[in-house]
Amino acid sequence: SQQGEEDPQALSIQEGENATMNCSYKTSINNLQWYRQNSGRGLVHLILIRSNEREKHSGRLRVTLDTSKKSSSLLITASRAADTASYFCATLGTGFQKLVFGTGTRLLVSP
Amino acid sequence: DAMVIQNPRYQVTQFGKPVTLSCSQTLNHNVMYWYQQKSSQAPKLLFHYYDKDFNNEADTPDNFQSRRPNTSFCFLDIRSPGLGDAAMYLCATSREVLAGGRGDTQYFGPGTRLTVL
């Protein structure tokens, strides 16, 4: 299976703290994306990083990619209660036209 | 606002009774996807359409069918739902086929939660 794995499976922090989630994958990729899913809702695209990039920023989000280790991390700085959601990484493999989603990290940010 | 709409949001059906889930989009995107997501799991791609070209995933059961009568609408038909088909079904679109570029973003609807009794 190409499916990625994320860790931790669940993360509980206080408002204002930083949250770091990690994603590992198995095959060569064109790009890696992070999506957010609020409980019982659809997914929302957060950020895309291409295989030739090592780091990207978007507001309070910072994504890194290490293709040699087949891993990525998502950092949310100064977290807010509204950041409570599940976060999924998704990879677009070379030669494929579909995204493969990881197992997700459930983030709980307490006020 | 341009968006992906799914109806109904909640669907209850009986074991073996056919059910159809609906997705529409106002984004005018060429590609539409159907995913199945079971509780606390990753979304799993069932199939996708590029325009009218249908692409089935190898491990999608025959029990699942899809129709795309026009650019805006796509339907998921479950011919004989089993208890194991209870899940959230997510529809998504992308402007073009995912090709490794910066535009490889998928836009998701809110999902339809299917319960099978």
XYZ file of N, CA and C in Angstrom:
684
model
N 0.836 -1.203 0.000
C 0.000 0.000 0.000
C 0.868 1.249 0.000
N 0.412 2.268 -0.698
C 1.169 3.507 -0.710
C 0.840 4.382 0.479
N -0.149 3.986 1.241
C -0.672 4.889 2.247
C 0.406 5.370 3.192
N 0.348 6.677 3.479
C 1.284 7.247 4.418
C 0.820 7.033 5.836
N 1.724 7.271 6.732
C 1.395 7.170 8.142
C 1.741 8.476 8.823
N 0.923 8.840 9.777
C 1.180 10.067 10.489
C 1.350 9.780 11.964
N 2.177 10.575 12.571
C 2.280 10.482 14.018
C 2.469 11.878 14.593
N 1.968 12.133 15.782
C 1.216 11.138 16.546
C -0.187 10.933 15.971
N -0.869 9.899 16.420
C -2.253 9.708 16.016
C -3.140 10.772 16.632
N -2.794 11.186 17.837
C -3.563 12.210 18.533
C -2.607 13.104 19.300
N -2.963 14.378 19.384
C -2.104 15.372 20.030
C -3.009 16.350 20.769
N -2.700 16.566 22.034
C -3.494 17.474 22.852
C -2.580 18.548 23.427
N -2.892 19.812 23.148
C -2.042 20.911 23.613
C -2.916 22.056 24.117
N -2.257 23.053 24.706
C -2.950 24.247 25.175
C -2.836 25.347 24.116
N -3.799 26.238 24.125
C -3.738 27.401 23.234
C -2.408 28.130 23.415
N -1.873 28.592 22.306
C -0.611 29.315 22.354
C 0.612 28.439 22.130
N 0.460 27.132 22.367
C 1.582 26.209 22.135
C 1.677 25.886 20.643
N 2.826 25.341 20.280
C 3.021 24.888 18.896
C 2.642 23.420 18.769
N 2.138 23.053 17.618
C 1.777 21.661 17.343
C 2.580 21.166 16.155
N 3.207 20.027 16.309
C 3.976 19.427 15.206
C 3.434 18.048 14.893
N 3.145 17.830 13.617
C 2.650 16.541 13.136
C 3.596 16.038 12.064
N 3.810 14.744 12.033
C 4.750 14.149 11.093
C 4.049 13.168 10.169
N 4.555 13.078 8.958
C 3.986 12.201 7.946
C 5.121 11.442 7.288
N 4.976 10.138 7.175
C 5.948 9.340 6.418
C 5.219 8.650 5.276
N 5.918 8.478 4.172
C 5.305 7.864 3.006
C 6.281 6.880 2.393
N 5.814 6.134 1.383
C 6.598 4.983 0.938
C 7.183 5.110 -0.459
N 6.566 5.890 -1.331
C 7.012 5.915 -2.724
C 7.524 7.296 -3.103
N 8.172 7.378 -4.256
C 8.605 8.681 -4.760
C 7.391 9.549 -5.045
N 7.527 10.829 -4.819
C 6.375 11.718 -4.956
C 6.664 12.892 -5.877
N 5.571 13.448 -6.444
C 5.631 14.730 -7.135
C 5.442 15.871 -6.142
N 4.444 15.724 -5.295
C 4.221 16.718 -4.259
C 3.545 16.095 -3.059
N 3.531 16.826 -1.973
C 2.874 16.394 -0.739
C 2.000 17.547 -0.276
N 0.806 17.194 0.144
C -0.145 18.225 0.555
C -0.638 17.926 1.973
N -1.035 18.972 2.649
C -1.669 18.833 3.961
C -3.093 19.365 3.872
N -4.002 18.575 4.473
C -5.408 18.935 4.521
C -5.879 18.908 5.966
N -6.899 19.696 6.222
C -7.499 19.747 7.544
C -8.946 19.294 7.432
N -9.424 18.564 8.440
C -10.800 18.099 8.450
C -11.406 18.355 9.828
N -12.385 19.240 9.851
C -13.138 19.426 11.079
C -14.095 18.250 11.252
N -14.475 17.979 12.480
C -15.262 16.794 12.801
C -16.511 16.689 11.929
N -16.631 15.565 11.227
C -17.817 15.311 10.420
C -17.945 16.169 9.184
N -16.848 16.753 8.740
C -16.899 17.640 7.580
C -15.932 17.167 6.498
N -15.935 17.900 5.383
C -14.995 17.599 4.309
C -13.615 18.138 4.620
N -12.689 17.853 3.731
C -11.300 18.267 3.920
C -11.056 19.626 3.269
N -10.184 20.378 3.868
C -9.799 21.688 3.346
C -8.304 21.697 3.101
N -7.923 22.102 1.900
C -6.507 22.145 1.539
C -5.801 23.245 2.313
N -4.642 22.905 2.883
C -3.867 23.888 3.646
C -2.643 24.357 2.875
N -1.848 23.422 2.391
C -0.565 23.803 1.803
C -0.038 22.659 0.952
N 0.671 23.006 -0.106
C 1.279 22.028 -1.001
C 2.768 22.306 -1.066
N 3.567 21.245 -0.979
C 5.015 21.381 -1.126
C 5.467 20.415 -2.207
N 6.268 20.897 -3.139
C 6.712 20.057 -4.246
C 7.967 19.291 -3.848
N 8.261 18.275 -4.583
C 9.359 17.373 -4.210
C 10.718 18.062 -4.240
N 10.838 19.173 -4.997
C 12.121 19.880 -5.049
C 12.199 21.029 -4.037
N 11.194 21.113 -3.167
C 11.185 22.132 -2.127
C 11.438 21.491 -0.769
N 12.012 22.262 0.127
C 12.341 21.704 1.439
C 11.486 22.302 2.540
N 10.994 23.515 2.304
C 10.218 24.171 3.350
C 9.273 25.174 2.715
N 8.057 25.261 3.300
C 7.110 26.283 2.856
C 6.375 26.828 4.063
N 5.960 28.087 3.930
C 5.238 28.742 5.008
C 3.924 29.275 4.461
N 2.919 29.264 5.340
C 1.660 29.912 5.009
C 1.029 30.342 6.323
N 1.091 31.635 6.598
C 0.563 32.134 7.864
C 1.240 31.459 9.044
N 0.464 30.798 9.885
C 1.027 30.116 11.065
C 1.472 28.689 10.754
N 1.408 28.308 9.498
C 1.793 26.948 9.112
C 3.194 26.935 8.526
N 3.939 25.909 8.914
C 5.251 25.677 8.321
C 5.349 24.197 7.981
N 5.663 23.907 6.732
C 5.791 22.522 6.279
C 7.210 22.281 5.829
N 7.757 21.151 6.228
C 9.073 20.730 5.734
C 8.928 19.405 5.017
N 9.832 19.157 4.109
C 9.836 17.919 3.342
C 11.253 17.404 3.228
N 11.442 16.148 3.574
C 12.742 15.482 3.431
C 12.529 14.252 2.557
N 12.808 14.397 1.278
C 12.545 13.289 0.356
C 13.503 12.120 0.578
N 14.672 12.376 1.145
C 15.602 11.271 1.404
C 15.072 10.363 2.511
N 14.329 10.940 3.423
C 13.734 10.158 4.514
C 12.269 9.853 4.246
N 11.747 10.336 3.135
C 10.339 10.158 2.791
C 9.459 10.599 3.963
N 9.670 11.833 4.370
C 8.897 12.324 5.508
C 8.641 13.819 5.376
N 7.587 14.253 6.049
C 7.212 15.662 6.069
C 6.698 15.989 7.457
N 6.792 17.261 7.802
C 6.207 17.683 9.068
C 5.400 18.957 8.854
N 4.352 19.072 9.641
C 3.514 20.278 9.655
C 3.603 20.887 11.046
N 4.003 22.140 11.086
C 4.083 22.870 12.344
C 3.018 23.958 12.338
N 2.194 23.969 13.369
C 1.238 25.060 13.568
C 1.726 25.855 14.770
N 2.048 27.107 14.546
C 2.562 27.923 15.644
C 1.412 28.670 16.331
N 1.621 28.959 17.614
C 0.654 29.746 18.389
C -0.762 29.236 18.169
N -0.971 27.963 18.493
C -2.237 27.304 18.167
C -3.422 27.962 18.894
N -4.576 27.795 18.267
C -5.834 28.340 18.778
C -6.839 27.213 18.931
N -7.851 27.416 19.751
C -8.883 26.387 19.918
C -9.516 26.036 18.572
N -9.608 27.024 17.688
C -10.207 26.792 16.367
C -9.350 25.887 15.478
N -8.121 25.619 15.866
C -7.265 24.701 15.103
C -7.607 23.242 15.397
N -8.464 23.003 16.368
C -8.878 21.642 16.687
C -9.509 20.982 15.471
N -8.913 19.885 15.020
C -9.343 19.212 13.790
C -8.447 17.996 13.586
N -8.733 17.236 12.537
C -7.812 16.189 12.088
C -7.015 16.722 10.915
N -5.748 16.376 10.883
C -4.857 16.851 9.835
C -4.304 15.646 9.070
N -4.437 15.710 7.749
C -4.017 14.608 6.897
C -2.941 15.085 5.929
N -1.923 14.260 5.761
C -1.018 14.492 4.641
C -1.508 13.649 3.469
N -1.199 14.105 2.281
C -1.593 13.380 1.076
C -0.466 13.516 0.062
N -0.107 12.417 -0.572
C 0.991 12.438 -1.531
C 0.495 12.168 -2.935
N 1.107 12.862 -3.884
C 0.883 12.579 -5.296
C 2.136 11.881 -5.788
N 2.024 10.581 -6.061
C 3.169 9.811 -6.497
C 3.530 10.099 -7.940
N 4.777 9.820 -8.291
C 5.185 9.985 -9.682
C 4.456 8.943 -10.525
N 3.887 9.365 -11.621
C 3.170 8.448 -12.492
C 1.738 8.195 -12.093
N 1.286 8.786 -10.994
C -0.092 8.599 -10.565
C -0.856 9.906 -10.691
N -2.146 9.798 -10.834
C -2.978 10.987 -10.933
C -3.921 11.099 -9.758
N -3.559 10.517 -8.639
C -4.437 10.551 -7.491
C -3.619 10.837 -6.237
N -4.299 11.383 -5.242
C -3.687 11.608 -3.945
C -3.894 10.378 -3.071
N -2.883 10.055 -2.304
C -2.998 8.994 -1.303
C -2.877 9.647 0.063
N -3.893 9.478 0.863
C -3.953 10.148 2.154
C -3.337 9.300 3.253
N -2.704 9.993 4.195
C -2.212 9.336 5.397
C -3.335 9.099 6.378
N -2.971 8.514 7.505
C -3.963 8.089 8.493
C -4.440 9.234 9.378
N -3.770 10.369 9.359
C -4.261 11.547 10.053
C -3.787 11.682 11.485
N -3.713 12.925 11.929
C -3.432 13.263 13.330
C -4.604 14.071 13.852
N -5.167 13.624 14.971
C -6.265 14.374 15.613
C -5.655 15.348 16.601
N -5.860 16.630 16.336
C -5.308 17.686 17.187
C -6.423 18.296 18.031
N -6.183 18.372 19.331
C -7.109 19.030 20.247
C -6.366 20.189 20.902
N -6.884 21.398 20.720
C -6.293 22.575 21.334
C -7.266 23.086 22.384
N -6.817 23.073 23.614
C -7.685 23.482 24.730
C -7.457 24.950 25.076
N -8.547 25.680 25.349
C -8.424 27.106 25.696
C -7.656 27.292 26.997
N -20.675 31.881 -3.775
C -19.312 31.361 -3.724
C -19.251 30.037 -4.465
N -18.164 29.857 -5.209
C -17.954 28.585 -5.876
C -17.700 27.510 -4.839
N -18.314 26.345 -5.075
C -18.189 25.324 -4.043
C -18.570 23.940 -4.549
N -18.363 22.970 -3.655
C -18.762 21.585 -3.893
C -19.871 21.271 -2.897
N -20.991 20.804 -3.436
C -22.185 20.585 -2.615
C -22.531 19.106 -2.629
N -22.845 18.576 -1.482
C -23.241 17.171 -1.403
C -24.606 17.069 -0.730
N -25.439 16.240 -1.339
C -26.768 15.974 -0.800
C -27.081 14.487 -0.844
N -27.761 13.994 0.166
C -28.039 14.677 1.427
C -26.795 14.687 2.316
N -26.810 15.376 3.413
C -25.689 15.346 4.343
C -25.704 14.069 5.172
N -26.880 13.578 5.425
C -27.034 12.318 6.173
C -28.023 11.447 5.411
N -27.660 10.186 5.249
C -28.505 9.247 4.521
C -28.577 7.953 5.314
N -29.805 7.516 5.536
C -30.012 6.231 6.203
C -30.670 5.292 5.197
N -30.119 4.110 5.058
C -30.727 3.130 4.174
C -30.754 1.777 4.864
N -31.499 0.867 4.258
C -31.580 -0.481 4.816
C -30.607 -1.388 4.092
N -30.196 -2.394 4.787
C -29.310 -3.396 4.204
C -29.887 -3.867 2.873
N -29.095 -3.763 1.817
C -29.508 -4.251 0.509
C -30.360 -3.294 -0.306
N -30.771 -2.169 0.248
C -31.626 -1.227 -0.487
C -30.753 -0.204 -1.213
N -30.877 -0.118 -2.541
C -30.014 0.804 -3.307
C -30.127 2.242 -2.812
N -29.019 2.939 -2.890
C -28.990 4.328 -2.463
C -28.112 5.122 -3.414
N -28.483 6.382 -3.633
C -27.706 7.282 -4.499
C -27.328 8.531 -3.729
N -26.052 8.849 -3.797
C -25.548 10.080 -3.194
C -25.216 11.051 -4.318
N -25.430 12.330 -4.028
C -25.303 13.343 -5.067
C -24.195 14.345 -4.745
N -23.523 14.786 -5.788
C -22.499 15.827 -5.653
C -22.639 16.797 -6.807
N -22.562 18.073 -6.505
C -22.546 19.072 -7.571
C -21.459 20.092 -7.280
N -20.987 20.732 -8.328
C -19.914 21.713 -8.156
C -20.162 22.912 -9.058
N -19.810 24.076 -8.523
C -19.932 25.312 -9.298
C -18.564 25.848 -9.692
N -17.537 25.005 -9.544
C -16.164 25.434 -9.833
C -15.789 25.230 -11.294
N -16.654 24.508 -12.012
C -16.383 24.188 -13.410
C -15.074 23.397 -13.571
N -14.813 22.523 -12.612
C -13.602 21.702 -12.662
C -13.823 20.475 -13.531
N -12.737 20.040 -14.143
C -12.842 18.905 -15.056
C -12.881 17.560 -14.355
N -12.311 17.499 -13.167
C -12.162 16.210 -12.495
C -13.021 16.177 -11.238
N -13.727 15.053 -11.072
C -14.522 14.836 -9.855
C -14.165 13.478 -9.267
N -14.097 13.423 -7.955
C -13.646 12.236 -7.222
C -14.695 11.818 -6.194
N -14.755 10.532 -5.934
C -15.519 10.020 -4.797
C -14.567 9.250 -3.878
N -14.640 9.618 -2.584
C -13.855 8.944 -1.557
C -14.795 8.318 -0.531
N -14.337 7.224 0.050
C -15.009 6.625 1.195
C -14.103 6.826 2.406
N -14.676 7.309 3.507
C -13.881 7.499 4.711
C -14.605 6.870 5.892
N -14.021 5.833 6.432
C -14.574 5.217 7.627
C -14.001 5.885 8.865
N -14.660 5.674 9.967
C -14.336 6.393 11.194
C -12.852 6.310 11.539
N -12.253 7.484 11.757
C -10.848 7.606 12.168
C -9.883 6.992 11.143
N -10.289 6.937 9.892
C -9.398 6.408 8.853
C -9.134 7.452 7.777
N -8.193 7.141 6.924
C -7.887 8.023 5.805
C -8.975 7.916 4.742
N -9.243 8.996 4.027
C -10.140 8.880 2.866
C -9.549 7.923 1.849
N -10.397 7.080 1.287
C -9.960 6.078 0.309
C -10.646 6.376 -1.020
N -9.862 6.547 -2.060
C -10.427 6.879 -3.368
C -11.157 5.675 -3.948
N -12.403 5.919 -4.380
C -13.197 4.875 -5.031
C -13.038 4.949 -6.548
N -13.218 6.137 -7.107
C -13.066 6.365 -8.547
C -13.029 7.856 -8.807
N -12.680 8.202 -10.049
C -12.748 9.597 -10.429
C -13.105 9.719 -11.898
N -13.628 10.860 -12.266
C -13.942 11.195 -13.648
C -13.034 12.335 -14.093
N -12.430 12.153 -15.244
C -11.841 13.296 -15.927
C -12.758 13.608 -17.085
N -13.515 14.689 -16.963
C -14.585 14.978 -17.920
C -15.533 13.775 -17.899
N -15.709 13.092 -19.014
C -16.600 11.928 -19.001
C -15.835 10.604 -18.902
N -14.537 10.686 -18.819
C -13.739 9.461 -18.715
C -13.752 8.961 -17.273
N -14.210 7.726 -17.117
C -14.357 7.123 -15.795
C -13.123 6.309 -15.455
N -12.609 6.503 -14.241
C -11.422 5.773 -13.791
C -11.729 5.108 -12.455
N -11.800 3.795 -12.506
C -12.147 3.030 -11.312
C -10.878 2.568 -10.610
N -10.865 2.639 -9.273
C -9.736 2.061 -8.546
C -9.880 0.539 -8.557
N -8.753 -0.127 -8.604
C -8.757 -1.578 -8.765
C -9.489 -2.293 -7.636
N -9.438 -1.731 -6.436
C -10.031 -2.426 -5.296
C -11.403 -1.878 -4.919
N -12.014 -1.090 -5.787
C -13.372 -0.609 -5.522
C -14.368 -1.719 -5.834
N -15.203 -2.090 -4.876
C -16.152 -3.188 -5.129
C -17.131 -2.839 -6.240
N -17.606 -3.882 -6.940
C -18.575 -3.695 -8.026
C -19.889 -3.106 -7.530
N -20.115 -3.224 -6.246
C -21.314 -2.693 -5.614
C -21.408 -1.166 -5.750
N -20.285 -0.531 -6.039
C -20.234 0.924 -6.159
C -20.151 1.298 -7.627
N -21.057 2.172 -8.041
C -21.080 2.673 -9.409
C -21.152 4.197 -9.362
N -20.843 4.802 -10.489
C -20.906 6.255 -10.530
C -21.397 6.724 -11.880
N -21.994 7.889 -11.879
C -22.468 8.523 -13.107
C -22.085 9.992 -13.073
N -21.720 10.515 -14.229
C -21.464 11.945 -14.328
C -22.188 12.442 -15.576
N -23.436 12.867 -15.427
C -24.230 13.259 -16.599
C -23.773 14.560 -17.245
N -23.128 15.425 -16.487
C -22.603 16.682 -17.030
C -21.453 17.156 -16.153
N -20.856 18.285 -16.493
C -19.685 18.771 -15.763
C -19.989 19.013 -14.297
N -21.211 19.446 -14.005
C -21.531 19.913 -12.656
C -21.903 18.815 -11.676
N -22.427 17.723 -12.182
C -22.990 16.718 -11.283
C -22.270 15.380 -11.384
N -22.199 14.721 -10.227
C -21.662 13.363 -10.188
C -22.429 12.608 -9.101
N -22.778 11.350 -9.404
C -23.565 10.556 -8.479
C -22.803 9.297 -8.091
N -23.007 8.893 -6.858
C -22.473 7.618 -6.369
C -23.661 6.709 -6.085
N -23.702 5.586 -6.773
C -24.765 4.604 -6.567
C -24.183 3.402 -5.826
N -24.830 3.032 -4.743
C -24.468 1.810 -4.034
C -25.618 0.835 -4.230
N -25.341 -0.208 -4.978
C -26.436 -1.058 -5.468
C -27.066 -1.887 -4.360
N -26.267 -2.433 -3.486
C -26.781 -3.274 -2.410
C -25.940 -3.015 -1.168
N -26.268 -1.954 -0.447
C -25.419 -1.564 0.689
C -25.358 -2.648 1.754
N -24.153 -2.882 2.221
C -23.954 -3.771 3.357
C -23.557 -2.959 4.571
N -23.537 -3.625 5.721
C -23.191 -2.921 6.961
C -21.789 -2.321 6.866
N -20.925 -2.971 6.126
C -19.562 -2.477 5.988
C -19.430 -1.252 5.107
N -20.517 -0.852 4.470
C -20.487 0.338 3.606
C -20.873 1.602 4.358
N -21.226 1.459 5.622
C -21.505 2.644 6.436
C -20.224 3.451 6.579
N -20.304 4.711 6.190
C -19.094 5.544 6.150
C -19.494 6.968 5.783
N -18.497 7.845 5.778
C -18.651 9.173 5.211
C -18.197 9.080 3.767
N -18.994 9.620 2.859
C -18.621 9.641 1.444
C -18.341 11.088 1.046
N -17.140 11.282 0.565
C -16.661 12.615 0.233
C -16.525 12.757 -1.275
N -17.052 13.849 -1.775
C -16.874 14.216 -3.176
C -15.829 15.326 -3.236
N -15.001 15.287 -4.234
C -13.971 16.312 -4.398
C -13.800 16.638 -5.871
N -13.239 17.805 -6.134
C -12.951 18.190 -7.516
C -11.529 18.704 -7.601
N -11.004 18.696 -8.822
C -9.774 19.414 -9.117
C -9.918 19.995 -10.519
N -9.229 21.104 -10.725
C -9.401 21.804 -11.994
C -8.977 20.917 -13.177
N -7.839 20.278 -13.009
C -7.338 19.374 -14.018
C -6.844 18.104 -13.350
N -6.416 17.176 -14.158
C -5.798 15.967 -13.628
C -4.563 16.360 -12.831
N -4.362 15.728 -11.698
C -3.207 16.035 -10.860
C -1.942 15.630 -11.597
N -1.025 16.566 -11.752
C 0.139 16.318 -12.603
C 1.443 16.767 -11.971
N 1.437 17.008 -10.685
C 2.673 17.382 -10.017
C 2.941 18.866 -9.983
N 1.976 19.664 -10.442
C 2.186 21.102 -10.454
C 1.663 21.786 -9.202
N 1.794 23.096 -9.190
C 1.363 23.857 -8.012
C -0.157 23.891 -7.895
N -0.852 23.583 -8.978
C -2.307 23.664 -8.940
C -2.991 22.386 -8.512
N -2.221 21.431 -7.983
C -2.788 20.121 -7.648
C -3.569 20.145 -6.348
N -4.574 20.950 -6.304
C -5.394 21.056 -5.107
C -6.731 20.400 -5.354
N -7.218 19.666 -4.370
C -8.569 19.122 -4.432
C -9.485 19.929 -3.516
N -10.709 20.106 -3.978
C -11.716 20.848 -3.226
C -12.814 19.869 -2.824
N -13.052 19.800 -1.547
C -13.972 18.793 -1.015
C -15.323 19.382 -0.647
N -16.359 18.551 -0.834
C -17.652 18.857 -0.287
C -17.698 18.479 1.188
N -18.798 18.769 1.863
C -18.905 18.502 3.297
C -19.115 17.036 3.634
N -19.424 16.225 2.622
C -19.595 14.799 2.854
C -21.037 14.402 3.109
N -21.325 13.127 2.820
C -22.600 12.506 3.179
C -22.298 11.330 4.094
N -22.898 11.360 5.272
C -22.682 10.240 6.207
C -23.773 9.205 5.968
N -23.354 8.018 5.564
C -24.290 6.942 5.248
C -24.373 5.968 6.415
N -25.602 5.717 6.833
C -25.881 4.700 7.843
C -26.655 3.566 7.203
N -26.250 2.342 7.467
C -26.926 1.169 6.918
C -27.514 0.376 8.074
N -28.836 0.212 8.042
C -29.522 -0.497 9.143
C -29.748 -1.960 8.806
